[in-house]
mmCIF file of C-alpha atoms in Angstrom:
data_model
loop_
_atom_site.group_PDB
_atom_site.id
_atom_site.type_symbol
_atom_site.label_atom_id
_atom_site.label_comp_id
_atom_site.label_asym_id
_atom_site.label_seq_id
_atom_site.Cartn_x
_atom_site.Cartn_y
_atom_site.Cartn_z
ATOM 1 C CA UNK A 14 104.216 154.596 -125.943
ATOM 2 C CA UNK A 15 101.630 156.248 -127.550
ATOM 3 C CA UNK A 16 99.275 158.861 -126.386
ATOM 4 C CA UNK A 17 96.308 156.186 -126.289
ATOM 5 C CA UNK A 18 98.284 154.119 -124.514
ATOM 6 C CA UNK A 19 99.769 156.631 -122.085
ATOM 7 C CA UNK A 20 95.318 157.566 -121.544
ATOM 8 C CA UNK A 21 94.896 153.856 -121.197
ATOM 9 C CA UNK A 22 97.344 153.461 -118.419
ATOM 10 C CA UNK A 23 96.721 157.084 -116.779
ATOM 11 C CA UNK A 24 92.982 155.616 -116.299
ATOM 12 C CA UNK A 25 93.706 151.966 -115.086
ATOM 13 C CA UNK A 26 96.455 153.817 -112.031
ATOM 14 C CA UNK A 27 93.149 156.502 -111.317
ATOM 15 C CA UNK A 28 90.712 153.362 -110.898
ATOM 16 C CA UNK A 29 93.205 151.450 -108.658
ATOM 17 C CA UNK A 30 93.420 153.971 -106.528
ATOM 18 C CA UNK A 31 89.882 154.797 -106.284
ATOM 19 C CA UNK A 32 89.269 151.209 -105.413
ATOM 20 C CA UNK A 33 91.555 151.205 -102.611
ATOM 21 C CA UNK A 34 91.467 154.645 -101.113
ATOM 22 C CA UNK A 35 88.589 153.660 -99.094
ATOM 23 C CA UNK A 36 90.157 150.262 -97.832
ATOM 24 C CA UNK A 37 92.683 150.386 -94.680
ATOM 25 C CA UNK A 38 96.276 149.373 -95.850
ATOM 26 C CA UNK A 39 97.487 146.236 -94.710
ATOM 27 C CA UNK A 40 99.885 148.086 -92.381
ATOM 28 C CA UNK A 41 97.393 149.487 -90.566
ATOM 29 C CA UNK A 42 95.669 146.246 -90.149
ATOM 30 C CA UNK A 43 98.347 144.621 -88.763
ATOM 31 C CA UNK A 44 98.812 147.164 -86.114
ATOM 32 C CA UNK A 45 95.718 147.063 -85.151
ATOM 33 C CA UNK A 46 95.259 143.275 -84.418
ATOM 34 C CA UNK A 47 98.671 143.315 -82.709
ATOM 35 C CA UNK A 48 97.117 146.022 -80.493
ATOM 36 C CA UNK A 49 93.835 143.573 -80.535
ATOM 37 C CA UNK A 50 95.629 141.007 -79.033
ATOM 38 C CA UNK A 51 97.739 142.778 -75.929
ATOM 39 C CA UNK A 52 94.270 144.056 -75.178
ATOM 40 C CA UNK A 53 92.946 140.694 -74.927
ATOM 41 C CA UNK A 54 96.284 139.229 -73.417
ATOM 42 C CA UNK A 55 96.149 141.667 -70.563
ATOM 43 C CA UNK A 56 92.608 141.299 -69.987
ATOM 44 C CA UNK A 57 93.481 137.247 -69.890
ATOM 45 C CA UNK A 58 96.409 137.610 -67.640
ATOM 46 C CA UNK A 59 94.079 140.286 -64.964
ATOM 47 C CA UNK A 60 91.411 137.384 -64.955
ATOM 48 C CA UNK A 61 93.071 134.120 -64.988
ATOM 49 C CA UNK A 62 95.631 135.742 -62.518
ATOM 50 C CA UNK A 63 98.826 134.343 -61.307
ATOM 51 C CA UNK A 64 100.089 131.657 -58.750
ATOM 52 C CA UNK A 65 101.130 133.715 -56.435
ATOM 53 C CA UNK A 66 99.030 134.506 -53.302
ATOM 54 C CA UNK A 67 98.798 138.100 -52.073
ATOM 55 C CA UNK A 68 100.761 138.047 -48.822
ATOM 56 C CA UNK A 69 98.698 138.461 -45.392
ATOM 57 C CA UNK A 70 99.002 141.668 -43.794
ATOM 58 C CA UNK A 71 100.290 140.747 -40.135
ATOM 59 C CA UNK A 72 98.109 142.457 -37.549
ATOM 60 C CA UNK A 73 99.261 143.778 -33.900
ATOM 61 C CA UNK A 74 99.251 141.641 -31.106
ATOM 62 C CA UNK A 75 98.633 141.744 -27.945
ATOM 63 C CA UNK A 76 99.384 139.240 -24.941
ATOM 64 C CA UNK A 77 96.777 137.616 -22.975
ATOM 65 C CA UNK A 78 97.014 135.223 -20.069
ATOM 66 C CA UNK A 79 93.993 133.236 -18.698
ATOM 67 C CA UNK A 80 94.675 131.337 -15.927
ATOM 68 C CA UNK A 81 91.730 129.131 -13.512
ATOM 69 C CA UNK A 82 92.587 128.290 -10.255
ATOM 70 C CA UNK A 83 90.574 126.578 -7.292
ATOM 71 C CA UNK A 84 88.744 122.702 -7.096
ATOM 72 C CA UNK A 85 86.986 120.802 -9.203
ATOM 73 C CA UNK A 86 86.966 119.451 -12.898
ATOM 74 C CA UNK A 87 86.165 122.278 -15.066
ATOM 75 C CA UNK A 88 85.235 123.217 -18.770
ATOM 76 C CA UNK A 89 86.987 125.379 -20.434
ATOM 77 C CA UNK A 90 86.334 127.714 -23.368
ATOM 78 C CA UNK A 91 88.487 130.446 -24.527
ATOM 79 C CA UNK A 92 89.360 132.876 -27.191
ATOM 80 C CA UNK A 93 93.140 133.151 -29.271
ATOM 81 C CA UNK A 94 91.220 134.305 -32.070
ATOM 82 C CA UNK A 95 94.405 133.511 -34.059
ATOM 83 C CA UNK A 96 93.298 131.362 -36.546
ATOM 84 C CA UNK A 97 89.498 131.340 -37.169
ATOM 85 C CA UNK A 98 88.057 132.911 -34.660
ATOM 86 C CA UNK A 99 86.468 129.945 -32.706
ATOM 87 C CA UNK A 100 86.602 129.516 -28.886
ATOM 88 C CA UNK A 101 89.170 126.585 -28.159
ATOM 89 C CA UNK A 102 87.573 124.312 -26.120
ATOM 90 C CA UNK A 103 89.752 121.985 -22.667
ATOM 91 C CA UNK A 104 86.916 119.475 -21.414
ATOM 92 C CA UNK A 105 87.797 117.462 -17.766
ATOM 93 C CA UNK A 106 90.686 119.856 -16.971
ATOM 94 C CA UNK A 107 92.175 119.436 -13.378
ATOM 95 C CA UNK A 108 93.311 123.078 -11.876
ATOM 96 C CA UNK A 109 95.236 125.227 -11.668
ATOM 97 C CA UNK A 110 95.309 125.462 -15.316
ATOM 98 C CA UNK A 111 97.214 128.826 -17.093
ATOM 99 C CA UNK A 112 97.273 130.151 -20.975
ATOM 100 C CA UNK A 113 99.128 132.581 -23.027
ATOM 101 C CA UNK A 114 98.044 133.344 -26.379
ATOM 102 C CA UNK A 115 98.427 136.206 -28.938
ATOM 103 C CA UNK A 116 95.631 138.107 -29.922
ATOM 104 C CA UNK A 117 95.379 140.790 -32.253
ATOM 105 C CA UNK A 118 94.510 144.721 -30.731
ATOM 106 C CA UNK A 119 91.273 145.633 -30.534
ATOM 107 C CA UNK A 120 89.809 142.226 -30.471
ATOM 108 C CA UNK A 121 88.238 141.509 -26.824
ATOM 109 C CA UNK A 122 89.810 138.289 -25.487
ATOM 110 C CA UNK A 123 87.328 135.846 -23.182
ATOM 111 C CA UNK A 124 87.920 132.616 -20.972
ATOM 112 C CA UNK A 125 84.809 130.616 -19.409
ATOM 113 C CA UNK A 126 84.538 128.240 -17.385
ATOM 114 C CA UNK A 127 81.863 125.258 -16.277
ATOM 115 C CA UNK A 128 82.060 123.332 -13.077
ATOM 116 C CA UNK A 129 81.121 119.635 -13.357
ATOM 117 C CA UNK A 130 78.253 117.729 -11.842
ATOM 118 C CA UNK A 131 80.667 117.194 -8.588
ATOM 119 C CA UNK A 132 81.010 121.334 -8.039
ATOM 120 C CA UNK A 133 83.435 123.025 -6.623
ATOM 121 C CA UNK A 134 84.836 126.119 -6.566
ATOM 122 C CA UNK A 135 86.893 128.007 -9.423
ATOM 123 C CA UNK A 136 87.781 131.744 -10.514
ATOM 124 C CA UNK A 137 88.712 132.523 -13.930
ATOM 125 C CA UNK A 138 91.365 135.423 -14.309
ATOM 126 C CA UNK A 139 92.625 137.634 -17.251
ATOM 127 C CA UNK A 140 95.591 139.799 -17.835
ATOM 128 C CA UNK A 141 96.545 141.372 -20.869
ATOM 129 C CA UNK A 142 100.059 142.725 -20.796
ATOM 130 C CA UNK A 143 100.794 141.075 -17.436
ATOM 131 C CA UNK A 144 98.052 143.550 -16.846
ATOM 132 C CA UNK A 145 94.945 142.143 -14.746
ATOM 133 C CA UNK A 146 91.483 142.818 -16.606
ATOM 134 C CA UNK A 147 88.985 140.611 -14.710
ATOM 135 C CA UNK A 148 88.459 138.102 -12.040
ATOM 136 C CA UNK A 149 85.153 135.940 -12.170
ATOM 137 C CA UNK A 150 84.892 133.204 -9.611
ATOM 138 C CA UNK A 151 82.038 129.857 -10.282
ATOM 139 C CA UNK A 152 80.410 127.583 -7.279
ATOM 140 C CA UNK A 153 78.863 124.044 -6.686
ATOM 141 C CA UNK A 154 77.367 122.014 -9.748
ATOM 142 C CA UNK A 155 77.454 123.398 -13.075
ATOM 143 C CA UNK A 156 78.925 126.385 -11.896
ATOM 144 C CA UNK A 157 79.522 129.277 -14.256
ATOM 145 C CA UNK A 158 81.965 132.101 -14.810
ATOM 146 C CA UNK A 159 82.940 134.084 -17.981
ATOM 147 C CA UNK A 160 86.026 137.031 -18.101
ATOM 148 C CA UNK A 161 86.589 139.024 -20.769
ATOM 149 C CA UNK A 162 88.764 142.220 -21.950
ATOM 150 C CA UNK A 163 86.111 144.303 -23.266
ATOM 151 C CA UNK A 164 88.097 147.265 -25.126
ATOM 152 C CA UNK A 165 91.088 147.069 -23.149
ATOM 153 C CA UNK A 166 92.619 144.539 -25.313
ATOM 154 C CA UNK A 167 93.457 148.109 -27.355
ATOM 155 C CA UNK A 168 96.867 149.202 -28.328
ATOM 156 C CA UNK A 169 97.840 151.793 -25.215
#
């Protein structure tokens, strides 16, 4: 090779690299849209989610027993608060009439009752814990009593 020729070549390798030096390999590229796409795969996954549902924390119970006693048809409303939160509701119920449910600490448990047009006489009770909370007693037509367990429905 001649001198000219070695020049020649010498020049062409110097303006290759000069052309390139400023461009990001194709290495480098490639690492970087891998890394592109876990970003965007993770990001995906954290939004779409999965199937699975969280699992419900189980909350404390507590025992409560309403019971109505006396004469008379009666109403009756009351509180298990085990599902949504909504008074249960026994229409035309012939006493005595008794209820166990579960409800969870802290909450304050309630039974109510309404005499029918005919009256009578009826008395609401509440225990929690075999414990007795409250006694309310309703007379004559469209009588009215309510019991409830205020804060003692709280762990002891």
């Amino acid at each position: 090779m001649s001198s000219n020729e070695l020049v020649e070549s010498a020049a062409r390798e110097e303006n290759e690299r000069e052309g390139t030096e400023g461009s990001p390999d194709r290495r480098t590229l490639l690492v970087a849209g891998i890394a592109l796409l876990g970003c965007f795969g993770l990001a995906g996954y954290g939004f779409l989610g999965t199937d699975e549902q969280p699992k419900p924390r189980t909350a404390a119970t507590v025992e409560v027993t309403y019971e109505v006693t006396g004469t008379g048809t009666v109403e009756i409303s009351y509180l298990a608060r085990g599902g949504t939160g909504t008074a249960t509701v026994e229409k035309g119920v012939t006493l005595p009439w008794t209820k166990s449910v579960q409800t969870p600490l802290g909450k304050a448990p309630a039974v109510a009752i309404v005499l029918d047009e005919k009256g009578g006489q009826a008395s609401c009770t509440l225990a929690i814990r075999d414990k007795h909370v409250q006694r309310a007693t309703a007379m004559g037509a469209f009588g009215r009593a309510t019991c409830t367990g205020g804060a003692q429905a709280r762990q002891e």
